[in-house]
Structures are given as C-alpha cells and as structure tokens.
Tab-separated table of C-alpha atoms in Angstrom:
chain	number	residue	atom	x	y	z
T	235	MET	CA	-0.253	-24.218	-28.130
T	236	ALA	CA	-2.126	-21.447	-26.386
T	237	ALA	CA	-0.739	-20.305	-23.053
T	238	ARG	CA	-2.586	-21.664	-20.038
T	239	PRO	CA	-4.453	-18.901	-18.226
T	240	LEU	CA	-3.583	-18.127	-14.631
T	241	SER	CA	-5.956	-19.235	-11.897
T	242	GLY	CA	-7.833	-16.485	-10.026
T	243	ALA	CA	-5.438	-16.689	-7.068
T	244	ALA	CA	-2.359	-16.618	-9.278
T	245	ALA	CA	-3.666	-13.646	-11.241
T	246	ASN	CA	-4.428	-11.781	-8.014
T	247	TRP	CA	-0.954	-12.432	-6.678
T	248	GLY	CA	0.603	-11.388	-9.978
T	249	SER	CA	-1.121	-8.017	-9.846
T	250	GLN	CA	-0.347	-7.645	-6.177
T	251	GLU	CA	3.328	-8.408	-6.722
T	252	ARG	CA	3.515	-5.693	-9.364
T	253	ALA	CA	1.663	-3.159	-7.183
T	254	MET	CA	3.166	-3.915	-3.797
T	255	SER	CA	5.008	-0.993	-2.287
T	256	ASN	CA	7.140	-0.645	0.849
T	257	SER	CA	4.058	0.488	2.787
T	258	ALA	CA	2.144	-2.837	2.586
T	259	LEU	CA	2.810	-6.179	4.304
T	260	VAL	CA	1.023	-9.436	3.443
T	261	ASN	CA	-0.008	-11.400	6.521
T	262	LEU	CA	0.959	-14.933	5.448
T	263	ALA	CA	-0.937	-16.531	8.345
T	264	THR	CA	-4.265	-15.226	7.000
T	265	VAL	CA	-3.706	-15.896	3.298
T	266	GLY	CA	-6.010	-18.596	1.871
T	267	SER	CA	-4.581	-21.969	0.904
T	268	ASP	CA	-5.155	-21.446	-2.834
T	269	GLU	CA	-3.595	-17.984	-2.732
T	270	LEU	CA	-0.664	-19.282	-0.683
T	271	GLN	CA	0.033	-22.002	-3.268
T	272	ALA	CA	-0.227	-19.469	-6.127
T	273	MET	CA	1.914	-16.814	-4.396
T	274	PRO	CA	5.168	-15.948	-6.212
T	275	MET	CA	8.246	-17.040	-4.302
T	276	SER	CA	9.611	-13.491	-4.313
T	277	VAL	CA	6.506	-12.301	-2.421
T	278	PHE	CA	6.574	-15.317	-0.093
T	279	THR	CA	10.264	-14.931	0.732
T	280	ALA	CA	10.028	-11.158	1.163
T	281	ASN	CA	7.298	-11.484	3.763
T	282	LEU	CA	9.093	-14.345	5.626
T	283	GLU	CA	12.055	-12.024	6.053
T	284	HIS	CA	9.855	-9.551	7.976
T	285	MET	CA	8.727	-12.238	10.428
T	286	SER	CA	10.512	-13.206	13.594
T	287	ALA	CA	11.953	-16.716	13.893
T	288	GLU	CA	9.204	-17.604	16.391
T	289	ALA	CA	6.476	-16.415	13.951
T	290	VAL	CA	8.065	-18.387	11.072
T	291	VAL	CA	8.125	-21.587	13.187
T	292	ARG	CA	4.475	-21.041	14.137
T	293	PHE	CA	3.590	-20.397	10.480
T	294	ARG	CA	5.413	-23.587	9.299
T	295	ARG	CA	3.533	-25.641	11.892
T	296	MET	CA	0.118	-24.190	10.968
T	297	ARG	CA	0.192	-24.323	7.157
T	298	LYS	CA	0.670	-26.917	4.406
T	299	LEU	CA	3.535	-25.740	2.254
T	300	SER	CA	4.971	-26.766	-1.110
T	301	ALA	CA	8.496	-28.163	-1.322
T	302	SER	CA	9.894	-24.803	-2.555
T	303	GLN	CA	8.066	-22.947	0.205
T	304	ARG	CA	9.403	-25.333	2.874
T	305	SER	CA	12.883	-24.839	1.485
T	306	ALA	CA	12.471	-21.041	1.715
T	307	VAL	CA	11.183	-21.345	5.276
T	308	GLU	CA	14.150	-23.494	6.348
T	309	LYS	CA	16.587	-21.094	4.731
T	310	ILE	CA	15.052	-18.067	6.467
T	311	LEU	CA	15.058	-19.922	9.845
T	312	ALA	CA	18.744	-20.787	9.372
T	313	GLU	CA	19.533	-17.157	8.725
T	314	LYS	CA	17.482	-15.948	11.689
T	315	SER	CA	19.164	-18.480	14.005
T	316	GLY	CA	22.606	-17.070	13.372
T	317	GLY	CA	23.724	-18.792	10.162
T	318	ARG	CA	23.921	-15.496	8.303
T	319	PRO	CA	27.212	-13.602	8.807
T	320	GLY	CA	26.960	-10.248	10.514
T	321	PRO	CA	27.563	-6.954	8.675
T	322	SER	CA	31.093	-5.905	7.909
T	323	ALA	CA	32.681	-2.829	9.387
T	324	ALA	CA	32.217	-0.992	6.092
T	325	GLU	CA	28.502	-1.950	6.110
T	326	ARG	CA	28.122	-0.749	9.694
T	327	ASP	CA	29.835	2.547	8.776
T	328	SER	CA	27.594	2.992	5.726
T	329	ALA	CA	24.544	2.272	7.860
T	330	LYS	CA	25.596	5.053	10.250
T	331	GLN	CA	26.189	7.439	7.346
T	332	PRO	CA	23.181	7.198	5.011
T	333	SER	CA	23.551	8.305	1.443
T	334	ASP	CA	22.406	11.686	0.130
T	335	LYS	CA	19.487	9.971	-1.552
T	336	ALA	CA	18.348	8.420	1.736
T	337	ASP	CA	18.697	11.792	3.462
T	338	LYS	CA	16.332	13.342	0.956
T	339	LYS	CA	13.733	10.590	1.402
T	340	LYS	CA	12.842	10.708	5.069
T	341	PRO	CA	10.528	8.029	6.494
T	342	LYS	CA	6.937	9.030	6.523
T	343	GLU	CA	5.390	9.510	9.980
T	344	ALA	CA	2.694	7.062	10.832
T	345	GLY	CA	-0.840	8.313	11.200
T	346	PHE	CA	-3.205	6.894	13.802
T	347	CYS	CA	-4.595	4.292	11.377
T	348	MET	CA	-1.094	3.186	10.483
T	349	GLU	CA	-0.032	3.114	14.154
T	350	ILE	CA	-2.834	0.708	15.096
T	351	LEU	CA	-1.982	-1.414	12.007
T	352	LEU	CA	1.703	-1.522	12.949
T	353	ARG	CA	0.867	-2.723	16.502
T	354	ALA	CA	-1.488	-5.402	15.211
T	355	ILE	CA	1.067	-6.685	12.680
T	356	ALA	CA	3.833	-6.679	15.284
T	357	TRP	CA	1.699	-8.699	17.680
T	358	TRP	CA	0.780	-11.230	15.010
T	359	GLU	CA	4.316	-11.692	13.720
T	360	GLY	CA	5.915	-11.812	17.179
T	361	MET	CA	8.007	-8.675	16.496
T	362	GLU	CA	8.552	-5.372	18.201
T	363	THR	CA	6.429	-2.576	16.720
T	364	ASP	CA	9.535	-0.416	16.175
T	365	ASP	CA	11.135	-3.228	14.146
T	366	VAL	CA	8.062	-3.492	11.886
T	367	ALA	CA	8.054	0.300	11.433
T	368	ARG	CA	11.744	0.289	10.522
T	369	ALA	CA	11.249	-2.545	8.029
T	370	LYS	CA	8.470	-0.517	6.379
T	371	GLY	CA	10.364	2.772	6.443
T	372	ILE	CA	7.796	4.349	8.718
T	373	LYS	CA	8.475	6.812	11.505
T	374	ARG	CA	6.349	6.032	14.536
T	375	ARG	CA	4.412	8.729	16.409
T	376	ARG	CA	5.962	9.744	19.697
T	377	LYS	CA	4.161	11.016	22.718
T	378	LYS	CA	5.000	14.597	23.704
T	379	LYS	CA	6.804	14.781	26.993
T	380	LYS	CA	4.741	16.380	29.727
T	381	ALA	CA	6.193	19.287	31.654
T	382	PRO	CA	7.409	18.263	35.128
T	383	ALA	CA	4.707	18.648	37.712
T	384	ALA	CA	5.201	20.554	40.961
T	385	LYS	CA	6.751	18.588	43.764
T	386	GLN	CA	4.269	16.743	45.892
T	387	ILE	CA	4.501	14.688	49.009
T	388	GLN	CA	4.999	11.186	47.812
T	389	SER	CA	2.425	8.652	48.869
T	390	PRO	CA	3.483	5.226	50.065
T	391	ALA	CA	4.321	2.739	47.322
T	392	PRO	CA	1.381	0.456	46.416
T	393	ALA	CA	1.345	-2.984	47.887
T	394	ALA	CA	3.051	-5.633	45.770
T	395	SER	CA	-0.199	-7.581	45.471
T	396	ALA	CA	-2.076	-4.662	43.894
T	397	PRO	CA	-3.118	-5.525	40.290
T	398	SER	CA	-1.305	-3.537	37.547
T	399	ALA	CA	-2.787	-2.243	34.302
T	400	ALA	CA	-0.763	-4.846	32.389
T	401	GLU	CA	-2.735	-7.622	34.118
T	402	GLU	CA	-6.057	-6.468	32.612
T	403	PRO	CA	-7.606	-9.140	30.373
T	404	PRO	CA	-7.168	-8.890	26.623
T	405	ILE	CA	-9.804	-7.007	24.620
T	406	SER	CA	-12.084	-8.934	22.251
T	407	LEU	CA	-13.944	-6.933	19.613
T	408	SER	CA	-16.185	-8.287	16.812
T	409	ARG	CA	-16.101	-6.807	13.324
T	410	LEU	CA	-19.289	-4.817	14.016
T	411	GLU	CA	-17.891	-3.511	17.315
T	412	ILE	CA	-14.675	-2.355	15.608
T	413	ILE	CA	-16.706	-0.559	12.897
T	414	GLN	CA	-18.878	1.220	15.453
T	415	LYS	CA	-15.877	2.152	17.639
T	416	LEU	CA	-14.515	3.881	14.535
T	417	TRP	CA	-17.563	5.630	13.104
T	418	GLY	CA	-19.983	5.795	16.056
T	419	GLU	CA	-22.828	3.641	17.291
T	420	GLY	CA	-25.012	2.526	14.412
T	421	HIS	CA	-22.684	3.926	11.729
T	422	SER	CA	-20.369	2.101	9.326
T	423	LEU	CA	-18.927	4.987	7.299
T	424	PRO	CA	-17.024	8.180	8.211
T	425	GLY	CA	-18.750	11.346	9.349
T	426	GLY	CA	-21.587	10.016	11.489
T	427	ALA	CA	-25.057	11.580	11.437
T	428	ASP	CA	-23.912	15.123	10.584
T	429	PHE	CA	-22.110	14.047	7.389
T	430	ALA	CA	-25.066	11.839	6.412
T	431	LEU	CA	-27.448	14.790	6.835
T	432	ARG	CA	-25.182	17.019	4.790
T	433	ILE	CA	-25.172	14.543	1.912
T	434	ALA	CA	-28.933	13.939	2.050
T	435	ARG	CA	-29.969	17.624	2.012
T	436	SER	CA	-29.680	17.610	-1.806
T	437	ALA	CA	-32.946	15.688	-1.973
T	438	ASN	CA	-36.402	17.263	-1.830
T	439	PHE	CA	-38.068	15.912	1.336
T	440	LYS	CA	-41.152	18.126	0.933
T	441	ARG	CA	-42.663	15.548	-1.451
T	442	ARG	CA	-43.244	13.025	1.335
T	443	GLY	CA	-42.852	10.223	-1.171
T	444	ARG	CA	-40.817	6.981	-1.143
T	445	PHE	CA	-37.098	7.109	-0.360
T	446	LEU	CA	-34.571	4.362	-1.056
T	447	ASP	CA	-31.056	3.933	0.419
T	448	LEU	CA	-28.888	1.353	-1.434
T	449	SER	CA	-25.946	1.475	1.011
T	450	PRO	CA	-27.422	1.953	4.485
T	451	GLY	CA	-24.697	-0.064	6.262
T	452	LEU	CA	-25.712	-0.144	9.921
T	453	GLY	CA	-28.439	2.412	9.182
T	454	GLY	CA	-27.308	5.255	11.445
T	455	GLY	CA	-27.173	7.876	8.688
T	456	MET	CA	-30.446	6.702	7.199
T	457	ARG	CA	-32.206	6.843	10.597
T	458	ALA	CA	-30.848	10.355	11.215
T	459	VAL	CA	-32.242	11.569	7.880
T	460	ALA	CA	-35.604	9.842	8.422
T	461	ALA	CA	-35.933	11.398	11.879
T	462	LYS	CA	-34.907	14.951	10.793
T	463	TYR	CA	-37.259	15.138	7.822
T	464	ASN	CA	-39.995	12.885	9.262
T	465	VAL	CA	-39.957	10.574	6.206
T	466	SER	CA	-39.747	6.796	5.695
T	467	ILE	CA	-36.653	5.352	4.041
T	468	LEU	CA	-36.152	1.778	2.928
T	469	GLY	CA	-32.603	0.498	3.117
T	470	ILE	CA	-31.337	-2.403	0.952
T	471	GLU	CA	-27.863	-3.572	2.083
T	472	ARG	CA	-25.548	-5.948	0.247
T	473	ASP	CA	-23.645	-7.012	3.394
T	474	HIS	CA	-26.025	-9.407	5.153
T	475	GLU	CA	-24.307	-9.076	8.558
T	476	LEU	CA	-24.643	-5.296	8.430
T	477	ALA	CA	-28.257	-5.569	7.233
T	478	ALA	CA	-29.299	-7.831	10.132
T	479	GLU	CA	-27.662	-5.527	12.717
T	480	ALA	CA	-29.158	-2.429	11.082
T	481	GLN	CA	-32.622	-3.908	11.281
T	482	ARG	CA	-32.065	-4.798	14.921
T	483	LEU	CA	-30.908	-1.218	15.718
T	484	SER	CA	-33.935	0.273	13.917
T	485	GLN	CA	-36.192	-1.985	16.000
T	486	ARG	CA	-34.414	-0.991	19.212
T	487	GLN	CA	-34.875	2.715	18.374
T	488	ASP	CA	-38.554	2.112	17.548
T	489	MET	CA	-37.886	3.067	13.888
T	490	LEU	CA	-38.717	-0.232	12.237
T	491	ASP	CA	-41.575	1.284	10.204
T	492	GLN	CA	-39.693	4.483	9.411
T	493	ALA	CA	-36.224	3.061	8.635
T	494	PRO	CA	-36.296	-0.688	7.880
T	495	VAL	CA	-33.189	-2.351	6.384
T	496	HIS	CA	-33.349	-5.486	4.229
T	497	ALA	CA	-30.535	-7.565	2.732
T	498	CYS	CA	-30.484	-7.897	-1.034
T	499	GLY	CA	-30.335	-11.284	-2.754
T	500	PRO	CA	-27.169	-13.393	-2.887
T	501	ALA	CA	-26.549	-12.329	-6.531
T	502	GLY	CA	-26.676	-8.593	-5.758
T	503	PHE	CA	-29.302	-6.011	-6.668
T	504	GLU	CA	-32.206	-7.223	-8.754
T	505	ARG	CA	-34.640	-5.172	-10.829
T	506	ALA	CA	-37.400	-5.698	-8.276
T	507	ASP	CA	-35.328	-3.803	-5.637
T	508	PHE	CA	-36.074	-0.561	-7.513
T	509	ASN	CA	-39.854	-1.075	-7.693
T	510	PRO	CA	-42.285	0.572	-7.921
T	511	ALA	CA	-41.099	2.139	-11.156
T	512	GLY	CA	-41.398	5.935	-11.005
T	513	GLY	CA	-42.268	5.747	-7.332
T	514	HIS	CA	-39.264	7.178	-5.429
T	515	SER	CA	-38.675	10.783	-4.592
T	516	ALA	CA	-34.960	10.115	-3.997
T	517	ILE	CA	-32.426	7.310	-4.114
T	518	PHE	CA	-29.208	7.419	-2.103
T	519	MET	CA	-25.932	5.520	-2.325
T	520	ARG	CA	-22.669	6.149	-0.454
T	521	GLU	CA	-19.154	5.069	-1.512
T	522	ALA	CA	-20.341	1.968	-3.369
T	523	MET	CA	-20.940	2.667	-7.098
T	524	PHE	CA	-17.208	2.358	-7.932
T	525	ARG	CA	-17.334	-1.371	-6.985
T	526	PHE	CA	-19.940	-2.381	-9.580
T	527	PRO	CA	-18.847	-3.864	-12.885
T	528	ASP	CA	-22.029	-2.704	-14.709
T	529	ARG	CA	-22.605	0.823	-13.447
T	530	GLU	CA	-24.675	1.775	-16.501
T	531	TRP	CA	-27.223	-0.960	-15.599
T	532	LEU	CA	-27.398	0.324	-12.054
T	533	LEU	CA	-27.881	3.960	-13.145
T	534	ASN	CA	-30.641	2.833	-15.537
T	535	GLU	CA	-32.484	0.912	-12.801
T	536	MET	CA	-32.139	3.853	-10.405
T	537	ARG	CA	-33.602	6.161	-13.021
T	538	ARG	CA	-36.505	3.757	-13.669
T	539	GLY	CA	-37.226	3.765	-9.932
T	540	LEU	CA	-37.336	7.581	-9.614
T	541	GLU	CA	-40.356	9.737	-10.188
T	542	GLU	CA	-39.983	12.645	-12.643
T	543	ASP	CA	-37.485	15.183	-11.224
T	544	GLY	CA	-36.688	12.702	-8.431
T	545	ALA	CA	-33.182	13.035	-6.960
T	546	LEU	CA	-30.274	10.643	-7.290
T	547	VAL	CA	-27.789	11.443	-4.514
T	548	LEU	CA	-24.417	9.616	-4.639
T	549	THR	CA	-21.049	9.851	-2.966
T	550	ASP	CA	-18.376	7.919	-4.860
T	551	PHE	CA	-14.663	7.695	-5.478
T	552	VAL	CA	-13.607	9.164	-8.836
T	553	LEU	CA	-10.234	9.396	-10.590
T	554	ALA	CA	-8.620	12.736	-11.415
T	555	GLU	CA	-8.588	13.481	-15.121
T	556	GLY	CA	-5.607	12.056	-16.995
T	557	VAL	CA	-4.510	9.485	-14.419
T	558	GLY	CA	-3.028	6.509	-16.266
T	559	THR	CA	-2.806	8.436	-19.556
T	560	ASP	CA	-1.299	11.907	-19.067
T	561	GLU	CA	0.297	11.044	-15.742
T	562	PRO	CA	1.334	7.665	-14.255
T	563	GLU	CA	-0.800	6.063	-11.589
T	564	ALA	CA	0.662	6.551	-8.071
T	565	PRO	CA	1.692	3.386	-6.195
T	566	ALA	CA	-0.833	4.307	-3.430
T	567	LEU	CA	-3.609	4.151	-5.998
T	568	ALA	CA	-2.588	0.658	-7.085
T	569	ALA	CA	-2.435	-0.444	-3.432
T	570	TRP	CA	-5.913	0.966	-2.914
T	571	ARG	CA	-7.316	-1.158	-5.795
T	572	ILE	CA	-5.822	-4.294	-4.162
T	573	SER	CA	-7.261	-3.431	-0.749
T	574	GLU	CA	-10.725	-3.001	-2.326
T	575	GLY	CA	-10.576	-6.442	-3.937
T	576	HIS	CA	-9.024	-5.706	-7.298
T	577	ILE	CA	-11.834	-3.426	-8.464
T	578	GLY	CA	-12.069	-2.119	-11.984
T	579	THR	CA	-11.278	1.458	-12.939
T	580	PRO	CA	-13.387	4.101	-11.208
T	581	TRP	CA	-14.837	6.816	-13.468
T	582	THR	CA	-13.497	10.299	-13.846
T	583	GLU	CA	-15.843	13.265	-13.439
T	584	THR	CA	-16.117	13.558	-17.205
T	585	GLU	CA	-17.032	9.852	-17.568
T	586	TYR	CA	-19.597	10.159	-14.772
T	587	ARG	CA	-21.230	13.149	-16.431
T	588	GLU	CA	-21.334	11.355	-19.754
T	589	ALA	CA	-22.848	8.210	-18.200
T	590	LEU	CA	-25.534	10.278	-16.430
T	591	ALA	CA	-26.343	12.260	-19.575
T	592	ALA	CA	-26.709	9.022	-21.531
T	593	GLN	CA	-29.393	7.888	-19.062
T	594	ASP	CA	-31.255	11.256	-19.353
T	595	TYR	CA	-30.229	12.517	-15.877
T	596	LYS	CA	-29.788	16.182	-15.274
T	597	VAL	CA	-26.639	16.811	-13.251
T	598	GLU	CA	-27.452	19.403	-10.561
T	599	SER	CA	-24.051	19.501	-8.818
T	600	PHE	CA	-20.673	17.737	-8.565
T	601	GLU	CA	-18.995	18.567	-5.220
T	602	ASP	CA	-15.522	17.486	-4.137
T	603	LEU	CA	-15.732	16.384	-0.458
T	604	THR	CA	-12.176	14.969	-0.146
T	605	SER	CA	-10.956	17.762	2.159
T	606	VAL	CA	-13.948	17.121	4.461
T	607	TYR	CA	-13.838	13.328	4.255
T	608	LEU	CA	-10.172	12.776	5.120
T	609	PRO	CA	-10.363	14.549	8.537
T	610	HIS	CA	-13.316	12.331	9.435
T	611	ILE	CA	-11.239	9.231	8.788
T	612	GLN	CA	-8.210	10.545	10.665
T	613	SER	CA	-10.270	11.731	13.656
T	614	ALA	CA	-11.938	8.290	14.035
T	615	TRP	CA	-8.682	6.383	13.933
T	616	ARG	CA	-7.125	8.825	16.432
T	617	GLN	CA	-9.884	8.081	18.893
T	618	LEU	CA	-9.515	4.310	18.427
T	619	HIS	CA	-5.758	4.616	18.775
T	620	ASP	CA	-6.167	6.482	22.093
T	621	CYS	CA	-8.659	3.855	23.263
T	622	LEU	CA	-6.351	0.934	22.477
T	623	GLN	CA	-3.048	2.601	23.396
T	624	LYS	CA	-2.316	0.224	26.304
T	625	ALA	CA	-4.796	-2.527	25.507
T	626	LYS	CA	-3.970	-6.160	24.878
T	627	LEU	CA	-5.778	-7.705	21.913
T	628	LEU	CA	-7.010	-11.198	21.357
T	629	PRO	CA	-5.738	-12.813	18.149
T	630	GLU	CA	-9.061	-12.540	16.314
T	631	THR	CA	-9.388	-8.882	17.312
T	632	ALA	CA	-5.901	-8.085	16.044
T	633	THR	CA	-6.693	-9.785	12.720
T	634	ARG	CA	-9.930	-7.823	12.328
T	635	LEU	CA	-8.135	-4.579	13.125
T	636	MET	CA	-5.531	-5.359	10.486
T	637	GLU	CA	-8.195	-6.060	7.889
T	638	GLU	CA	-10.204	-2.918	8.650
T	639	GLY	CA	-7.096	-0.783	9.065
T	640	ALA	CA	-5.602	-1.915	5.733
T	641	ILE	CA	-8.732	-0.809	3.828
T	642	TRP	CA	-8.930	2.647	5.410
T	643	LEU	CA	-5.204	3.242	5.339
T	644	ALA	CA	-5.213	2.476	1.575
T	645	ARG	CA	-8.194	4.794	1.032
T	646	SER	CA	-6.562	7.627	2.953
T	647	GLN	CA	-3.237	7.279	1.117
T	648	ALA	CA	-4.928	7.138	-2.276
T	649	LEU	CA	-7.009	10.251	-1.482
T	650	GLU	CA	-3.872	12.070	-0.291
T	651	THR	CA	-2.286	11.600	-3.748
T	652	LYS	CA	-5.129	13.742	-5.212
T	653	GLN	CA	-5.459	11.205	-8.030
T	654	LEU	CA	-8.510	9.884	-6.235
T	655	ARG	CA	-11.320	12.103	-4.881
T	656	LEU	CA	-14.551	11.595	-2.959
T	657	VAL	CA	-17.384	13.485	-4.657
T	658	LEU	CA	-21.035	14.179	-3.927
T	659	ILE	CA	-23.209	13.879	-7.035
T	660	HIS	CA	-26.733	15.292	-7.163
T	661	ALA	CA	-28.662	14.452	-10.333
T	662	SER	CA	-32.377	14.506	-11.154
T	663	ARG	CA	-34.330	12.219	-13.406
T	664	GLY	CA	-35.301	13.624	-16.783
T	665	SER	CA	-38.565	13.023	-18.486
T	666	ALA	CA	-37.897	10.624	-21.386
T	667	ALA	CA	-41.025	9.571	-23.266
T	668	ASP	CA	-40.974	5.859	-22.536
T	669	ASP	CA	-38.825	4.483	-19.687
T	670	ASP	CA	-40.001	0.884	-20.205
T	671	GLU	CA	-38.799	0.742	-23.780
T	672	GLU	CA	-35.946	-1.794	-24.342
T	673	GLN	CA	-35.636	-2.557	-20.625
T	674	PRO	CA	-33.922	-5.741	-19.403
T	675	ASP	CA	-35.978	-8.770	-18.487
T	676	GLU	CA	-37.379	-8.840	-14.930
T	677	THR	CA	-34.997	-11.657	-14.028
T	678	ASP	CA	-31.862	-9.630	-14.932
T	679	PHE	CA	-29.718	-8.609	-12.031
T	680	ILE	CA	-26.408	-6.866	-11.441
T	681	PRO	CA	-23.661	-9.075	-9.979
T	682	GLU	CA	-21.682	-7.883	-7.027
T	683	SER	CA	-18.022	-7.085	-7.479
T	684	THR	CA	-15.457	-9.721	-6.530
T	685	ASP	CA	-14.758	-8.515	-3.156
T	686	GLU	CA	-17.132	-2.850	0.970
T	687	ALA	CA	-13.143	24.484	4.593
T	688	ASP	CA	-15.973	22.898	2.504
T	689	GLY	CA	-15.168	21.165	-0.722
T	690	GLN	CA	-15.381	23.000	-4.054
T	691	VAL	CA	-18.672	22.770	-5.949
T	692	SER	CA	-18.984	22.693	-9.723
T	693	ARG	CA	-22.523	23.178	-11.022
T	694	VAL	CA	-23.934	22.681	-14.483
C-alpha cells in the first residue's frame, strides 16, 4: 500500500522541525488550528517549555487540544509548579563553570530587530525579556552608562499625584503603521526614496514612454521616481491592502494620474497586466521575483511588454554559487525560507543569467547591493527600537511586531551568512523576430507563491 501523503500543515511542520534553530521560537498562541493539530509533539513540547506557567494556562484555556497535547500541557504545568526536582549541587557547579566548548561559543548579541522581537515574545508569553534571551542563547543590548552630571541644586520631589511615564496608555499600531514606522511614510521596503532612485536610474527616462512597477508596495519609491524624472508610472501590487493605501497616498499627494497603483487579480499576475505588448520603456520589480514558482513565465511576459531595448530593472535575492552542493546550506538560510512561506530555491547569478539569455534579454549589469541593503534594515529597526523603548504595546500590536520582525530578522541573518545576496539586475530586451510566436493563451496567468562602500558591479 502506498504511503499516505502528509497534509499541507503536517508537511510544513515537518520541514520547520528540521530547520528550526536555537534562534527561532514558534508562538503557539498564533498557530492555526490545522497546523497546531499537525505539529510534531517534539516542537509542541519544546515551545511549551519556553512559556511561563501563566502563559501555558492561558494557552490551554484558549485552544482546542488533542489528548496527547493536553497531556503534554499538564506535564509542563506540573513541572513549572514545583513538581520537578531542583538541580543538584554538581549541576549548579557545572552551570557556574561552563565547558570549554561553551566558552568558545559565546551568545550572539541581539540587534535592534531581535531586541524588539524579544520584547514582543516576552510580553506575549508572560516572561521576562532576559529569560527569553537566555533561553535563546542571545545576549541583550545594554545601554551605555552616562557620565555623572555636575552637581545641581535638587528641585523638590514631584507631587505623588503627578502621572508617571508608566501610566501612559498602550500603543496600538496597525500593520501599515508598523511598516511605515520602519521604512518611512509611504514606503514598504528598506532604503526609502534615495534607494528607490538609485535602483531606477538604470532605466532610460528620456524616452517618455510607459513605465510599469510590479512591486510598488505603498508607492513611495515609485512616486519619488515619477516626480524626479517627470514621467508616469503604473503600479500593479499583489497585496491588496498595500495597493489600496498606495492609491490613497497618490491621491493625497495629487499624483493619481502620474503614479496610480492597482491591485492585481486574486490569482496573481495575468497576461493582460503587461499590455500593451512592446509598449513599455521600463519595467521594475523589487525583492519579489524569488517568490514566484514560474519565473520563466514572468520573464517572458515582461519581455513581451517591453519595447525594443526597453529596460528590465530588478532587485532580487540570489543564492551564492555552490550552496547546497559544494557547501552545506546554513541554518539561517533554512530559517529564512520558512519565514518567507516555504519558498522554492532562489536562483544563483549563473542561473539568472541563463534564464535571461534564454528569453533574449541582454544583461547590462549585475550589482551586489547586500552591503548597502543591510545597513538600511538595521538603521530602520534601530529607530523603531528607540521609539518603542519604554512603550507598552497592545496585544495585536505585539503580534504584528513579532510577525514583521521575524521576517526581517530572518532576511538579515540569511544575508549575513553571505550565502544569500541582494542584487540589482539591469537587462534590456533583445530584438527577436517574432515575440508573439508560441505565446501562452490570453487566459494564462502566473499563480502567486504560497505565502511578501557601494556594492561590487559585474558587467557583461
């Protein structure tokens, strides 16, 4: 008899269990019911152990659990309530005197993205932030002590009735507000207007033709480019919430004619999105191509939409050569795939060049922007960390911060391994004799994925 295939949730948890490292926690309270039922007991129990007794009780009350999960919950609660014997003297001595191996592997210091994520997880689980950090083997950032100020005449102590900072109401931030606090008003990706302009300058804006942006997000970068070069750019966004807000922002800035943003259909990009054929001077896409299961289809439709010598301008995540074959894949790279929704394998530079050549593109440049991109991420999270240093967060805001933080933390850590890079690709459309030959039917579309010093330049 053939083996019964795993359900989608079970398959996801199976891959996550294999790829989980000590730097990732699963928030059991936000896991879907199907995923919770399919979750391996080893993952379920491991995450219960990181929760406080109060958080476990709250979780048990909120969720419908299987018999084995209820048993695991009761066992963990019994241990946390004092049923587990304390450490022996030898264990306490060994804890005070770490092994040579532990000495060599010091805990990694938390960056600003990780610091916010730690605080959000601690709030949700009812734990102290330091306890979460210790459980994850992470060294928290510490404020530098200020030099003692000169002696001053002390003013009278404030009245007991004066409100303190701790009494300020909790902060509530929507997903769109969190995104814009990170990347700037009207922006949904790192770097703001300056980085968007740097990417777009590869295109030829002297033609005054049609321009298409296939990942405008909130439209801030697209509007900056349209204003600088006095051109009109149409944005087609896959995230309907981002598209609606981008259109509203364009209207508010009186740029609705110059920088409109529409949402694509529920099935993803369709062939009609690239019309008129041969009518676009440039097509842009940022950090999105790696998510698509049929990238060849997308490159073909982009080429069909470009006029002769029109520019294709992409930023995308690519794998370093030999990852997974000549050298093992780093755990941070596996964690990144999970955070992005179990995406397929991104292309290497060689594979990108071969795919472009197969579609009769001419590659003008391939530029590594990783060293520029990472500081933009770190700077944005540093500012948000400073803003929320003493703030109280409402539950929904903490959850959104955890979700957004997990994605960008995973991206940063994967990029730091140097097995993943962010590249800027500038290619131009060739002049094949007949672009309409053997094209897909008009009703064909590309499905969305299952899920969102200068760099070195190599030129052909």
